[in-house]
Tab-separated table of C-alpha atoms in Angstrom:
chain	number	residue	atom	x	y	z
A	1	UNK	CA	47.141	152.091	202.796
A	2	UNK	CA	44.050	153.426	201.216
A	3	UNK	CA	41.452	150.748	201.321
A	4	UNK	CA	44.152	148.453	199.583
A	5	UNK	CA	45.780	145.461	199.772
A	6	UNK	CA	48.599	144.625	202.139
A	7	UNK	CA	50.184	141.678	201.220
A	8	UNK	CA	52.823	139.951	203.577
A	9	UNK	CA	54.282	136.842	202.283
A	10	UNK	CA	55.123	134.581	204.855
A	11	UNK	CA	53.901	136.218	208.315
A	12	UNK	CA	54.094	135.524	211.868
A	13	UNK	CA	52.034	139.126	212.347
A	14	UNK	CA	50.529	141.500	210.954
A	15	UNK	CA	49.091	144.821	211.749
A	16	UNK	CA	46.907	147.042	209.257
A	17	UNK	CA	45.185	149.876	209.438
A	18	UNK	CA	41.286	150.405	209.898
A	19	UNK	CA	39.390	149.752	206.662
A	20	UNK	CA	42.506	148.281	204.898
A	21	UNK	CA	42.814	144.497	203.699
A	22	UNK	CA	45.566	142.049	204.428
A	23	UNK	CA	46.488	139.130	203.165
A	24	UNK	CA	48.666	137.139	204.656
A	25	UNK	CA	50.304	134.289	202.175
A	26	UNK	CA	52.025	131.311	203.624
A	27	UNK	CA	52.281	127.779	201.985
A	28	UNK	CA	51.768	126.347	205.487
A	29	UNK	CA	48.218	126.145	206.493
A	30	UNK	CA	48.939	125.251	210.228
A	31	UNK	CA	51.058	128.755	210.470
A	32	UNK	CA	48.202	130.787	208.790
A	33	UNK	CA	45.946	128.826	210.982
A	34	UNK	CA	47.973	130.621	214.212
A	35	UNK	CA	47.554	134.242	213.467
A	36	UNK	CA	45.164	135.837	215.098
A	37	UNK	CA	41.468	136.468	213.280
A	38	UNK	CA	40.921	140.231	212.428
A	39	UNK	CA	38.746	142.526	210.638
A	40	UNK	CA	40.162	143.079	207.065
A	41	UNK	CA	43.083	139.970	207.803
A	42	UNK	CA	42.504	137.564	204.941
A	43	UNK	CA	44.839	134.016	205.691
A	44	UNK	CA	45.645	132.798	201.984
A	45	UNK	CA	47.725	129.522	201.344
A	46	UNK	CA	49.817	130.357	198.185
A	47	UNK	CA	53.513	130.390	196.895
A	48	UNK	CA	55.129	133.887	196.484
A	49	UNK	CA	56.692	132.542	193.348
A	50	UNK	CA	52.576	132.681	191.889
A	51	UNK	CA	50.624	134.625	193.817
A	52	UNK	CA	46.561	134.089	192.943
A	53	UNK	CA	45.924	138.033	193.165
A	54	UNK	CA	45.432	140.983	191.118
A	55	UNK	CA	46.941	144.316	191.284
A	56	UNK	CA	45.627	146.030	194.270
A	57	UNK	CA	48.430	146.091	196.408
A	58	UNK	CA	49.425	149.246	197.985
A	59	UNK	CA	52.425	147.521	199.751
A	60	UNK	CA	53.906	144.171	199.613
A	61	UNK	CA	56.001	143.033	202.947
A	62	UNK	CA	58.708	140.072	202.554
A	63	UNK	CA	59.593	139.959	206.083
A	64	UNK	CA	62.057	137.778	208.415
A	65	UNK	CA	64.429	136.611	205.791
A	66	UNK	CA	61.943	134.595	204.158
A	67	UNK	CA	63.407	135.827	200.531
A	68	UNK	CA	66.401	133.994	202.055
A	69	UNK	CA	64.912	130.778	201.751
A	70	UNK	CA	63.987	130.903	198.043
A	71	UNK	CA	67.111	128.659	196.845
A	72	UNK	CA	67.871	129.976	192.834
A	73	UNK	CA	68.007	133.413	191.842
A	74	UNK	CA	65.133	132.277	188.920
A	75	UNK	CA	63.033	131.726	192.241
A	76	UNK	CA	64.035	135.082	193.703
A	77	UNK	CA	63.268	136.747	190.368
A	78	UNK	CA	60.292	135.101	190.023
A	79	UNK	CA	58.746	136.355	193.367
A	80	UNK	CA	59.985	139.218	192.467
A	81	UNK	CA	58.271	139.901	188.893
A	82	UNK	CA	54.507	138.527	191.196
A	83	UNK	CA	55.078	141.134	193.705
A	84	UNK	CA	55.513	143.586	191.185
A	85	UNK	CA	52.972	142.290	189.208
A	86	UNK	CA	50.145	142.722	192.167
A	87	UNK	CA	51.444	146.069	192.818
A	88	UNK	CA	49.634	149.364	192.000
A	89	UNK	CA	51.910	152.044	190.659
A	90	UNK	CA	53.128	154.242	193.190
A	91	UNK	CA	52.998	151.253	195.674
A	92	UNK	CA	55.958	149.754	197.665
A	93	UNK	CA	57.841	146.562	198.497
A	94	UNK	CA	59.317	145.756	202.111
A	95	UNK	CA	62.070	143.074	202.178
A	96	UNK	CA	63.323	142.502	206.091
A	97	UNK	CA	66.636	139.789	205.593
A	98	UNK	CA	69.780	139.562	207.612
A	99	UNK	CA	73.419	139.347	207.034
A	100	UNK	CA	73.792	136.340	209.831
A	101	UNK	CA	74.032	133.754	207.823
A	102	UNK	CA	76.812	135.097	206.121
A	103	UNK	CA	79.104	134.662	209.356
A	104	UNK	CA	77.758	131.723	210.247
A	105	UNK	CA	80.626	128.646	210.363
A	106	UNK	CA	80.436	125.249	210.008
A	107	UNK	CA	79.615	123.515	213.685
A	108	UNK	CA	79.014	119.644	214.403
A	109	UNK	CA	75.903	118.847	216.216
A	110	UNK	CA	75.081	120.952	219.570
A	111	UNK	CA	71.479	120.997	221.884
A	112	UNK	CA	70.469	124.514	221.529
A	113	UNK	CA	67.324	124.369	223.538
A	114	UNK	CA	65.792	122.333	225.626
A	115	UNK	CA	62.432	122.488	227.339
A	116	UNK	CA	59.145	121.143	228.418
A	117	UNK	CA	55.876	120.730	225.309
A	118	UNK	CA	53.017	118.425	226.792
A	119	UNK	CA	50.919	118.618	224.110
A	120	UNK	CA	53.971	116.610	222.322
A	121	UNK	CA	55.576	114.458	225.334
A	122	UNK	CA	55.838	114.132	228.719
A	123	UNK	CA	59.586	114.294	228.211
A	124	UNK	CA	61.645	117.869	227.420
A	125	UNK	CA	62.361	118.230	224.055
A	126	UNK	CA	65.299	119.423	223.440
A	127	UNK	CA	66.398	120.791	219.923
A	128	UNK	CA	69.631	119.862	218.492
A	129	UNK	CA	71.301	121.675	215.296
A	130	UNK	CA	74.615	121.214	212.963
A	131	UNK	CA	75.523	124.031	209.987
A	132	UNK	CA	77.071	123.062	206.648
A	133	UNK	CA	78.650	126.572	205.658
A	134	UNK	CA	79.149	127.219	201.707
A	135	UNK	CA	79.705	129.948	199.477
A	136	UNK	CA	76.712	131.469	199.142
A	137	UNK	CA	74.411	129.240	201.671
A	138	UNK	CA	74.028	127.558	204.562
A	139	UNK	CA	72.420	124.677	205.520
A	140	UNK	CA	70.830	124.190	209.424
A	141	UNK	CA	70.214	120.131	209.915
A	142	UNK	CA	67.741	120.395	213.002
A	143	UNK	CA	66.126	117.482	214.915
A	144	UNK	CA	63.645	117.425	217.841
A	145	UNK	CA	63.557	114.628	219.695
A	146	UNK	CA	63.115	113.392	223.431
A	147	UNK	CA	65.440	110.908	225.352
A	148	UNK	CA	63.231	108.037	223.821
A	149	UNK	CA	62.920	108.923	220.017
A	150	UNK	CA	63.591	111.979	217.542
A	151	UNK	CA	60.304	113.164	216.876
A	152	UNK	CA	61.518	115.529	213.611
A	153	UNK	CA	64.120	116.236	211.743
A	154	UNK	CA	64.750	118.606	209.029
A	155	UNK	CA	67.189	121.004	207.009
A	156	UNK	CA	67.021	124.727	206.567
A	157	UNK	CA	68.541	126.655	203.229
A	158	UNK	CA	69.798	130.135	203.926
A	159	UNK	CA	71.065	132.155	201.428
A	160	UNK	CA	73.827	134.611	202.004
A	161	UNK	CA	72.939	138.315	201.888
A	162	UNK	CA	75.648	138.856	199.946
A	163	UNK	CA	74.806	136.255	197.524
A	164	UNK	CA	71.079	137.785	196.978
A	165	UNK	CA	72.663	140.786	195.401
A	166	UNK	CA	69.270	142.264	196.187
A	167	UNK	CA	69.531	146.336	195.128
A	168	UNK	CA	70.581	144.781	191.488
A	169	UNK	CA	67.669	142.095	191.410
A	170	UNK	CA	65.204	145.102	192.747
A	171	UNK	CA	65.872	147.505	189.799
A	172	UNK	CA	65.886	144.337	187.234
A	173	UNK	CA	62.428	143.758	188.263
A	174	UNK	CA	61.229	147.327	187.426
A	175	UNK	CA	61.250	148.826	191.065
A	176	UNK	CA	63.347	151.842	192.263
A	177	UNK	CA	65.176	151.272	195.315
A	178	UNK	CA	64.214	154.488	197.898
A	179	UNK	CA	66.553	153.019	201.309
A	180	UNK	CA	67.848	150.226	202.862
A	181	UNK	CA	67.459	150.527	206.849
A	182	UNK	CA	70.504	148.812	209.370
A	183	UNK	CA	68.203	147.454	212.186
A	184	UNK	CA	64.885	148.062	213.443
A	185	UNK	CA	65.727	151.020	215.227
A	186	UNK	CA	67.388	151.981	218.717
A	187	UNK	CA	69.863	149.841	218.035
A	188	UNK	CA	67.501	146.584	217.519
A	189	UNK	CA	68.787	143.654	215.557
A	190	UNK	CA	70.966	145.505	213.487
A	191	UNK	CA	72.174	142.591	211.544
A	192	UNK	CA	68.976	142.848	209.696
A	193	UNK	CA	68.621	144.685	206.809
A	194	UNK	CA	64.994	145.809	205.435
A	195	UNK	CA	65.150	147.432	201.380
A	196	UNK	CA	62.650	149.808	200.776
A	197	UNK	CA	61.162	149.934	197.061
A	198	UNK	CA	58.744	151.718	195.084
A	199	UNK	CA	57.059	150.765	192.006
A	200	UNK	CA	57.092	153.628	189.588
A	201	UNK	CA	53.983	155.456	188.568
C-alpha cells in the first residue's frame, strides 16, 4: 500500500498494513462505531456516491455486495466516477458482490432465526423475512420482534448481478478490468464474485 490510503466503503473489517492509512466509510455511525480502534484505521461517516477525500488512494475495496444496494445505475456510476476520482494512477478497485440474489424466489413470510439478546428483551427474538423477486431486484421485508411486540421492521434492495452489468460500468468509468475471482478460495462462498480493477497510469 505504500503509506496510502485504503479506502473500504462500507466495512465490517478491515486489515492494513503497518504504516498504511484506512479509512473506513459507512453512512451508519453505530457500525463504524463497532470496528475495532487501530493504528492508521480512520472511521469516516460519508456516502460512496460523494466521498469527502482526495486522491491518495492506493486501493479502494467495495466489499460484501454493498454495490448491490445502490438502487439506479446513475447511483452505481456515480460511486463509481468518486472511487475513481480518489484513486492514484496505477491504483486498484476491489468489488466483492454475489450472484444469490439472482436465484432467489419469491417466499411468504418464514422465522429464520431465533435467539436470545438481553440487552434488547428478556424474550428471544426471533427474525422473520418475506422476498418480493423482480427482474433485476429483490426486495427482503424483515421484522424483529418478540412474542409481545415487533421491535423493527425494514426492507432490503438487492440488485441482481446480472443486472449490474459491472465489467461494462468498470471500463465506462475509466478503469481496466485485470480479473474477476469465483469465491474466496478453497472452494469458499463461491457464489461471490470479487472484480479486480486498475486505474491506468
Amino acid at each position: 500500500m505504500g503509506g496510502g490510503e485504503t479506502v473500504p466503503c462500507t466495512p465490517t473489517h478491515t486489515t492494513h498494513t503497518r504504516g498504511s492509512r484506512v479509512v473506513a466509510v459507512d453512512l451508519s455511525r453505530r457500525r463504524l462505531a463497532r470496528i475495532p480502534a487501530a493504528p492508521g484505521l480512520h472511521p469516516l461517516c460519508a456516502d460512496m456516491r460523494r466521498l469527502p477525500l482526495s486522491r491518495t488512494a492506493d486501493q479502494v475495496v467495495i466489499p460484501y455486495s454493498t454495490f448491490q444496494l445502490l438502487r439506479t445505475a446513475e447511483d452505481r456510476e456515480r460511486a463509481l466516477a468518486e472511487a475513481v476520482r480518489i484513486m492514484r494512477p496505477g491504483a486498484t478497485l476491489h468489488i466483492d458482490v454475489s450472484s444469490n440474489f439472482d436465484l432467489r424466489e419469491s417466499s411468504d413470510w418464514q422465522r429464520v432465526l431465533s435467539a436470545s439478546c438481553e440487552e434488547v428483551s428478556r424474550q428471544p427474538v426471533e427474525e422473520w423475512e418475506r422476498t418480493r423477486s423482480h427482474p433485476d431486484h429483490i426486495l427482503i421485508d424483515k421484522t424483529f420482534r418478540t412474542d409481545e411486540c415487533v421491535l423493527l421492521r425494514f426492507t432490503e434492495h438487492w440488485t441482481h448481478l446480472r443486472a449490474l452489468n459491472l465489467e461494462a460500468a468498470l471500463v465506462r468509468a475509466g478503469l481496466t478490468l485485470e480479473r474477476v475471482d469465483h469465491g474466496y478460495g478453497g472452494g469458499a462462498s463461491p457464489h461471490r464474485r470479487i472484480y479486480h480493477a486498475r486505474r491506468p497510469l
